[in-house]
PDB file of N, CA and C in Angstrom:
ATOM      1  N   UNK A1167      86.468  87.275  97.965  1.00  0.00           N
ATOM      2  CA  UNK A1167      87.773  87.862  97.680  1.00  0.00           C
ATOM      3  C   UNK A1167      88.452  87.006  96.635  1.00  0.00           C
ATOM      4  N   UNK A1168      89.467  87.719  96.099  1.00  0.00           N
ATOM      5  CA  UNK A1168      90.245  87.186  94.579  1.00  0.00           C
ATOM      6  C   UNK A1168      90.729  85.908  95.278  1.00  0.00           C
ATOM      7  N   UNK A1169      91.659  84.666  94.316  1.00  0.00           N
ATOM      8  CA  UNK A1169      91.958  83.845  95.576  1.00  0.00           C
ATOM      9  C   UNK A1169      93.558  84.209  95.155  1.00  0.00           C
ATOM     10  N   UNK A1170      93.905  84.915  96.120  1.00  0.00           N
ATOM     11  CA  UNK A1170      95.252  85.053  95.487  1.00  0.00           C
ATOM     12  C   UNK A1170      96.154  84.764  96.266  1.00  0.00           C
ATOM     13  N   UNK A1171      97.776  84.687  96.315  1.00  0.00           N
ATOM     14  CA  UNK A1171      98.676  84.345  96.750  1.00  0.00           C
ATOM     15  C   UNK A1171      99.073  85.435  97.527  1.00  0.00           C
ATOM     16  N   UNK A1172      99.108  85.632  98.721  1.00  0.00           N
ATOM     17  CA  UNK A1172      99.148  86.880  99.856  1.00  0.00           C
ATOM     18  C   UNK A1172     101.139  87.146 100.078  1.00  0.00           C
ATOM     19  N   UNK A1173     101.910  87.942  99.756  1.00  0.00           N
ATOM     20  CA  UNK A1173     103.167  87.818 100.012  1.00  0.00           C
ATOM     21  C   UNK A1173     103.371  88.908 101.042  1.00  0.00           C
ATOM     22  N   UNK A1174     104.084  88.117 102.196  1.00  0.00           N
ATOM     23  CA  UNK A1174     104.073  89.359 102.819  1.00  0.00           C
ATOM     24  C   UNK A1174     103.314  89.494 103.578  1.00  0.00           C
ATOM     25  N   UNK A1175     103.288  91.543 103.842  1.00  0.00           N
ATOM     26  CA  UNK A1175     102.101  91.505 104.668  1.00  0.00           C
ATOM     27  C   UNK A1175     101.072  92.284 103.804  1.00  0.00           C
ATOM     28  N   UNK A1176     100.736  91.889 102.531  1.00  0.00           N
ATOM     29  CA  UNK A1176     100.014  91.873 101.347  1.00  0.00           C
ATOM     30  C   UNK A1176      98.697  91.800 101.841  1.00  0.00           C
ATOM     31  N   UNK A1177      98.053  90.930 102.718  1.00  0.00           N
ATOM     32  CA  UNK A1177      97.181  90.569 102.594  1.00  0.00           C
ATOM     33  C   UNK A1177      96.493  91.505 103.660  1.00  0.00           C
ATOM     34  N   UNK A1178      97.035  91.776 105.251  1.00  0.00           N
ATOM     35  CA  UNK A1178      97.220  92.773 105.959  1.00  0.00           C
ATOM     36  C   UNK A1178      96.602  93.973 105.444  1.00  0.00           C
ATOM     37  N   UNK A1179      97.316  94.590 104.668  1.00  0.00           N
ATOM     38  CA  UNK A1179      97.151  95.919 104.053  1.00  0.00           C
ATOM     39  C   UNK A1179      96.358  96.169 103.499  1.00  0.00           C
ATOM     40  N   UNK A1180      95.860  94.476 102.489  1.00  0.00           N
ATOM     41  CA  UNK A1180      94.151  94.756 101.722  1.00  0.00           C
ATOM     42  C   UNK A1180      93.503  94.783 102.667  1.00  0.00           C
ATOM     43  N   UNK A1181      93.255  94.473 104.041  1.00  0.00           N
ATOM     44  CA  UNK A1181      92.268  94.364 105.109  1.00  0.00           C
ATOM     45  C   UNK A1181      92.492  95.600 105.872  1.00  0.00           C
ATOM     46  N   UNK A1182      93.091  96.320 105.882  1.00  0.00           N
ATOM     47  CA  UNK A1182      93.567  97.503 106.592  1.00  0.00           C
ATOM     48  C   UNK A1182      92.743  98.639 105.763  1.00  0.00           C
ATOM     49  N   UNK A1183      93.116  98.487 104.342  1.00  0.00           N
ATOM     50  CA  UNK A1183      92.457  99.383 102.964  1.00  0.00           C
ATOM     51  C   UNK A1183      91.286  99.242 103.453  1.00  0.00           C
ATOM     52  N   UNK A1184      90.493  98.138 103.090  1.00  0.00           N
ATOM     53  CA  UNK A1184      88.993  98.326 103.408  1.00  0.00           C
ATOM     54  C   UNK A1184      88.325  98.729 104.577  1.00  0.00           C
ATOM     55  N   UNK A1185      89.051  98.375 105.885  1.00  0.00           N
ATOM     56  CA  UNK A1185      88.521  98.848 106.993  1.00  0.00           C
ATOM     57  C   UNK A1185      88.961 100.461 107.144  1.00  0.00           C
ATOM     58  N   UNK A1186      89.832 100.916 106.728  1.00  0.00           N
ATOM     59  CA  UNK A1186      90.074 102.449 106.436  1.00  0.00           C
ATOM     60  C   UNK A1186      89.178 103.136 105.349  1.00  0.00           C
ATOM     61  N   UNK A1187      88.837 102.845 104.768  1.00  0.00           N
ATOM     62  CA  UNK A1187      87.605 103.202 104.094  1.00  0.00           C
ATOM     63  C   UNK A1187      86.031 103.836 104.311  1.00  0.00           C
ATOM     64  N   UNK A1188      86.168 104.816 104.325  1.00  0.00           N
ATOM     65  CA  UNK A1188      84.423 105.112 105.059  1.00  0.00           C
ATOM     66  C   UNK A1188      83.752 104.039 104.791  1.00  0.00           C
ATOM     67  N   UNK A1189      82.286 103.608 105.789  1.00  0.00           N
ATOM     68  CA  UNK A1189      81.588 102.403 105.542  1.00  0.00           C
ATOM     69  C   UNK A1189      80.892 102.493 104.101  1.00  0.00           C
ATOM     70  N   UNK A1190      80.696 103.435 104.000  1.00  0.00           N
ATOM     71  CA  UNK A1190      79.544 103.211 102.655  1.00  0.00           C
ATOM     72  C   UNK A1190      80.185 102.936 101.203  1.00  0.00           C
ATOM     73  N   UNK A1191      81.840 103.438 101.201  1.00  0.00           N
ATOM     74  CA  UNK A1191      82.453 103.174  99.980  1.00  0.00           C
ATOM     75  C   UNK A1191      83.342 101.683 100.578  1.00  0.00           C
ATOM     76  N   UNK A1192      83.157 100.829 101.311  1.00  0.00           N
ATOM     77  CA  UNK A1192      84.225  99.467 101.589  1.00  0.00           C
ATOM     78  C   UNK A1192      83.619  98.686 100.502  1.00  0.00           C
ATOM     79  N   UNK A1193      82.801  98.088 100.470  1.00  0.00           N
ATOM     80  CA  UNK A1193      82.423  97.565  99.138  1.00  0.00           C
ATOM     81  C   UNK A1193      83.167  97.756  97.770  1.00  0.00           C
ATOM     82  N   UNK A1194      82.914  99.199  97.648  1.00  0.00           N
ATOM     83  CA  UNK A1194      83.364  99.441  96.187  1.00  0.00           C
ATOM     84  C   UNK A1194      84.813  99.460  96.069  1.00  0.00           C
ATOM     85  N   UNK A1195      85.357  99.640  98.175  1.00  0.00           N
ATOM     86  CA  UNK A1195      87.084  99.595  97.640  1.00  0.00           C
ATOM     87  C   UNK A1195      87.777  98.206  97.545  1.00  0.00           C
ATOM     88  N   UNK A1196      86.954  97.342  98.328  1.00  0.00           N
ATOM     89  CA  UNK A1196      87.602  96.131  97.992  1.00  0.00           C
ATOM     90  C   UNK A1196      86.855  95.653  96.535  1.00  0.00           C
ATOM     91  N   UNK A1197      85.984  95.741  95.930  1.00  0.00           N
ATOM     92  CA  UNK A1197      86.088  95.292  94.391  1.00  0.00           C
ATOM     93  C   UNK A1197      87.173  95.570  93.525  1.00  0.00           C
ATOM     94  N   UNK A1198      87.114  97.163  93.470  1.00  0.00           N
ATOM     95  CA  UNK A1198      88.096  98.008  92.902  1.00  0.00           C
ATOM     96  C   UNK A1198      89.228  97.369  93.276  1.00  0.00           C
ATOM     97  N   UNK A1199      89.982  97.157  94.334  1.00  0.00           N
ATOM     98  CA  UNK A1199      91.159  96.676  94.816  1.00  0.00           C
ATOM     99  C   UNK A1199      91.347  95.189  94.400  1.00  0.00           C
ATOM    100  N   UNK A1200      90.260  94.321  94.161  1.00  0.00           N
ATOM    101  CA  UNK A1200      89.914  93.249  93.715  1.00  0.00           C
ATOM    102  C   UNK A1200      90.703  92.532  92.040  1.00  0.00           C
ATOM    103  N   UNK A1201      89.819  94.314  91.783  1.00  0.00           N
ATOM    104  CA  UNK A1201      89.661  93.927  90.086  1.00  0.00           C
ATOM    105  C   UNK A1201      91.017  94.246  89.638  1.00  0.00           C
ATOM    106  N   UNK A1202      91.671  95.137  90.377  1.00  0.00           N
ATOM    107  CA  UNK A1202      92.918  96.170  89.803  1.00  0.00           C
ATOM    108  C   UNK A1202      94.342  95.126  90.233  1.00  0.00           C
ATOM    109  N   UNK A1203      94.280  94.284  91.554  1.00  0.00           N
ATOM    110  CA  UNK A1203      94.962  93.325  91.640  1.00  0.00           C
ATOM    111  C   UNK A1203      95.055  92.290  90.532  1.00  0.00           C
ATOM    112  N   UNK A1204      93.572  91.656  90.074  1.00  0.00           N
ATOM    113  CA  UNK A1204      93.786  90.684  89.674  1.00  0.00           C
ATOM    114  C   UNK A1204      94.229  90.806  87.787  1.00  0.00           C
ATOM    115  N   UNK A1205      94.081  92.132  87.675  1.00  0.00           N
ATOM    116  CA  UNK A1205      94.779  92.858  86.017  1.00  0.00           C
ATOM    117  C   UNK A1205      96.212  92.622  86.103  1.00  0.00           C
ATOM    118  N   UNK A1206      96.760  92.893  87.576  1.00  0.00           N
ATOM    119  CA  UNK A1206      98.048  93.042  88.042  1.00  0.00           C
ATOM    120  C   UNK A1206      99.012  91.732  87.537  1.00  0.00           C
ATOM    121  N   UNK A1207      98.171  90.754  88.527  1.00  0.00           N
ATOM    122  CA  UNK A1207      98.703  89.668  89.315  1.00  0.00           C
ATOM    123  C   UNK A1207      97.756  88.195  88.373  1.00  0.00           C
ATOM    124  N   UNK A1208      96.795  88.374  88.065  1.00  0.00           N
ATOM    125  CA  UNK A1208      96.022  87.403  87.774  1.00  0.00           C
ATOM    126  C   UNK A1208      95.792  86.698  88.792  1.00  0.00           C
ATOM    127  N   UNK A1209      94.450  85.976  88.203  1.00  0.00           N
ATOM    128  CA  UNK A1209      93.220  85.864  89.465  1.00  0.00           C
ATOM    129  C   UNK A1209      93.977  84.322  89.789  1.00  0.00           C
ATOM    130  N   UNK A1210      94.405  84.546  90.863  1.00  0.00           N
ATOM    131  CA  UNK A1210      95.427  83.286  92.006  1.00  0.00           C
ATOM    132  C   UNK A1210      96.907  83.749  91.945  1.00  0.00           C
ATOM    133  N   UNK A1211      97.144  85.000  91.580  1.00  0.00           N
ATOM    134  CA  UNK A1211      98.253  85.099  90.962  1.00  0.00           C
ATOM    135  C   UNK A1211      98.600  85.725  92.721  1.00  0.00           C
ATOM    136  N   UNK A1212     100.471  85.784  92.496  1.00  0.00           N
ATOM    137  CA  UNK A1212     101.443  86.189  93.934  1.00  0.00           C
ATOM    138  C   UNK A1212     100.951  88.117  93.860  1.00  0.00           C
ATOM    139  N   UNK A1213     100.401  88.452  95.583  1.00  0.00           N
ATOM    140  CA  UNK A1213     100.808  89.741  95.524  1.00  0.00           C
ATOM    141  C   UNK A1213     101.357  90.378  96.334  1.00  0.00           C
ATOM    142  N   UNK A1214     102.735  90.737  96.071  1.00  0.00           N
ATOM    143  CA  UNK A1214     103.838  91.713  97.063  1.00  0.00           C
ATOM    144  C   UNK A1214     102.911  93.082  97.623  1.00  0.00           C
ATOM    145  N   UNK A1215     103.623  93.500  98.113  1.00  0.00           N
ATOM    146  CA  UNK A1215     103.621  94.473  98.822  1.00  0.00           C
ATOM    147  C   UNK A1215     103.614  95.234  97.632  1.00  0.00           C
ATOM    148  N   UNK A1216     104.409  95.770  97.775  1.00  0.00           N
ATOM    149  CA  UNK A1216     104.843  96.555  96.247  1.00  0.00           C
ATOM    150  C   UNK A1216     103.648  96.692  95.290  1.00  0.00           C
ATOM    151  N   UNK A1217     103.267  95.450  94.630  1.00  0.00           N
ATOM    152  CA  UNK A1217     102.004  95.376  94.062  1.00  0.00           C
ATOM    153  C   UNK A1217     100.623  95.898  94.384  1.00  0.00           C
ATOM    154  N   UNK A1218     100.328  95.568  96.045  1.00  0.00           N
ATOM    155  CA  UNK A1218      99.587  96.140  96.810  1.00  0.00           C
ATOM    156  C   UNK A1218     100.007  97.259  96.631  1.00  0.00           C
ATOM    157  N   UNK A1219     100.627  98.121  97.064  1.00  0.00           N
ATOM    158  CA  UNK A1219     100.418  99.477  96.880  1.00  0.00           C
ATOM    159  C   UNK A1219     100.854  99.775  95.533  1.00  0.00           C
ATOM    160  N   UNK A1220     100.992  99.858  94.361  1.00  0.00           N
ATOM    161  CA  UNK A1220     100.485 100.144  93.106  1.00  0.00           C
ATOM    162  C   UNK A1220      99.311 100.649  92.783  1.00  0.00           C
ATOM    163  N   UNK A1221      98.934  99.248  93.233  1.00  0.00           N
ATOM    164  CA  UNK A1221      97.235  99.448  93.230  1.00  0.00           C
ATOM    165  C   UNK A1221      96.115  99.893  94.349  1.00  0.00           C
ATOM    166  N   UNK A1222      96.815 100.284  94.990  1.00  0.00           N
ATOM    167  CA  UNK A1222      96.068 101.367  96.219  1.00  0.00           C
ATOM    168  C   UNK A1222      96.165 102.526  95.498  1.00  0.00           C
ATOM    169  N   UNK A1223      97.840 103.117  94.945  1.00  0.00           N
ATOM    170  CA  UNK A1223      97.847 104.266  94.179  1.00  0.00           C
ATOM    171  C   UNK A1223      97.044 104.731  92.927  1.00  0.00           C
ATOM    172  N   UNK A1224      96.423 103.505  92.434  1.00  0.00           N
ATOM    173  CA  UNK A1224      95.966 103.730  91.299  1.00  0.00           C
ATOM    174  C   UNK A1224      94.277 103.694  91.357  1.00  0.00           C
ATOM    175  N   UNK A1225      94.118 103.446  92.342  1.00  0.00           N
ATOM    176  CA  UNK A1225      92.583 103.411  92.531  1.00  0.00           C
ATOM    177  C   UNK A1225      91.919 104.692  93.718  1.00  0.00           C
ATOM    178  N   UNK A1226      93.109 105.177  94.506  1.00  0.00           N
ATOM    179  CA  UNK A1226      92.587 106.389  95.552  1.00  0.00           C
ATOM    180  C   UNK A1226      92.588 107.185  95.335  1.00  0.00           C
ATOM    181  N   UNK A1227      91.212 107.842  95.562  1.00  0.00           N
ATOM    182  CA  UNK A1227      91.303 109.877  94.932  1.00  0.00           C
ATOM    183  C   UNK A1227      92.683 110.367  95.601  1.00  0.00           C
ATOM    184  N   UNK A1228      93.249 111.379  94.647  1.00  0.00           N
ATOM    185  CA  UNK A1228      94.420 112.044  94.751  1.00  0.00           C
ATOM    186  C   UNK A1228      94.003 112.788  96.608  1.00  0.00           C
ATOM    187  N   UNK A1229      93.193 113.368  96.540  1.00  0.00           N
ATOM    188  CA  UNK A1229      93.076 114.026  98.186  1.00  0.00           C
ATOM    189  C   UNK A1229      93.397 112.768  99.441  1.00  0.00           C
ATOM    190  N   UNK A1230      92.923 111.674  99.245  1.00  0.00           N
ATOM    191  CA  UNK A1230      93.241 110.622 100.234  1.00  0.00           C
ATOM    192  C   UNK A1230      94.064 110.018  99.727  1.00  0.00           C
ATOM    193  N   UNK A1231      95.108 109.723  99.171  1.00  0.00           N
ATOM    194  CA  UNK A1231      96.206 109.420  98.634  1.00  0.00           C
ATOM    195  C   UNK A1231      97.469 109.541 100.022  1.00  0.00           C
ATOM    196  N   UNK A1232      97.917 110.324 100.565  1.00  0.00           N
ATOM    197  CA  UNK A1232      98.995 110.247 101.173  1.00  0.00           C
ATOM    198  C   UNK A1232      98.174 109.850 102.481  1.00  0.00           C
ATOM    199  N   UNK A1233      96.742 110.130 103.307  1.00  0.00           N
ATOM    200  CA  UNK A1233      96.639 109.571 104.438  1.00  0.00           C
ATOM    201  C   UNK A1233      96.305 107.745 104.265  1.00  0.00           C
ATOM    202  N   UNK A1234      96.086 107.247 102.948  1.00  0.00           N
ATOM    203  CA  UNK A1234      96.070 105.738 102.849  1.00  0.00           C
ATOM    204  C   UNK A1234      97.504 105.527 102.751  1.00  0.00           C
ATOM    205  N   UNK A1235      98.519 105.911 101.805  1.00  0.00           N
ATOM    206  CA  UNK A1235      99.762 105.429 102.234  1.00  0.00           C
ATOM    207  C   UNK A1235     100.636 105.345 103.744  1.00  0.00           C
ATOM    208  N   UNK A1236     100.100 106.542 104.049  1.00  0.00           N
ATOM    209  CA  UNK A1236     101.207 106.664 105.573  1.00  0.00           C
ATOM    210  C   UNK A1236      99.993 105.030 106.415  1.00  0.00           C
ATOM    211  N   UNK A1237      98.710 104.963 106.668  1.00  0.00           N
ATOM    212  CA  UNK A1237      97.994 103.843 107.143  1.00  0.00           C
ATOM    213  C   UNK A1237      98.898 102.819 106.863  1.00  0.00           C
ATOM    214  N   UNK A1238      99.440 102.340 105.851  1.00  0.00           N
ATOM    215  CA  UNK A1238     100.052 101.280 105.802  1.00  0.00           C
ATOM    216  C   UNK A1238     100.993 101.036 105.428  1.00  0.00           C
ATOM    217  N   UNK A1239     102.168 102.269 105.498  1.00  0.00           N
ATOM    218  CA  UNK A1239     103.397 102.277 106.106  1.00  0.00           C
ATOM    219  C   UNK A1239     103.946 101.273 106.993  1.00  0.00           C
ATOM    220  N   UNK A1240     102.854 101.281 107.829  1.00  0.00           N
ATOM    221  CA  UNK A1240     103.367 100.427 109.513  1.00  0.00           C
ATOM    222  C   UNK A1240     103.231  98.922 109.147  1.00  0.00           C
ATOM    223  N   UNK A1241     102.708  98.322 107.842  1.00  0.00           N
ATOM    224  CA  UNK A1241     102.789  97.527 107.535  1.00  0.00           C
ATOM    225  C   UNK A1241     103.604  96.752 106.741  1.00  0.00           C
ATOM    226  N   UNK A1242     104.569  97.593 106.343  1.00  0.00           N
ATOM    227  CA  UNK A1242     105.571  97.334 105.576  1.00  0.00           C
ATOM    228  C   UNK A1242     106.557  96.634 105.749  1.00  0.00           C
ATOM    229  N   UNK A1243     106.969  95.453 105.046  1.00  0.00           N
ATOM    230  CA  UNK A1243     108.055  94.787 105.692  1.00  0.00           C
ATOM    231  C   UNK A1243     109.353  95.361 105.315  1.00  0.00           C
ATOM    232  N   UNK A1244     110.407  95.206 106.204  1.00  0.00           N
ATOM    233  CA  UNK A1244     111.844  96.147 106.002  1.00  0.00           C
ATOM    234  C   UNK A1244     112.272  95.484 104.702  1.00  0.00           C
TER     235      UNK A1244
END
């Protein structure tokens, strides 16, 4: 994994992403989630929440799009 600065419950939510993921695509979602963070944030760089989901939005087919957001809703800090 990137080595990055977890803000939040940032780090939560990347582990939530991948285990929500059918098994055969977790691989490719934590790279993807990997690579698209570290464009974000740079590689050690801080990632919010906020950031995290950016880049959930920008990497999930439009059809699974709203059942990955509501997943980690519950993770959201107020």
């Amino acid at each position: 994994m990137g080595d990055f600065n977890w803000q939040g419950n940032s780090e939560a939510m990347f582990k939530k992403s991948i285990e929500g993921s059918p098994k055969p695509f977790q691989e490719m979602t934590k790279k993807r989630l990997i690579e698209t963070l570290t464009k974000k944030c740079g590689d050690g760089g801080d990632v919010t929440e906020e950031t995290f989901l950016e880049a959930v939005k920008e990497i999930t087919p439009k059809p699974f799009l709203q059942m990955a957001l509501k997943a980690l809703e519950s993770l959201k800090s107020a």
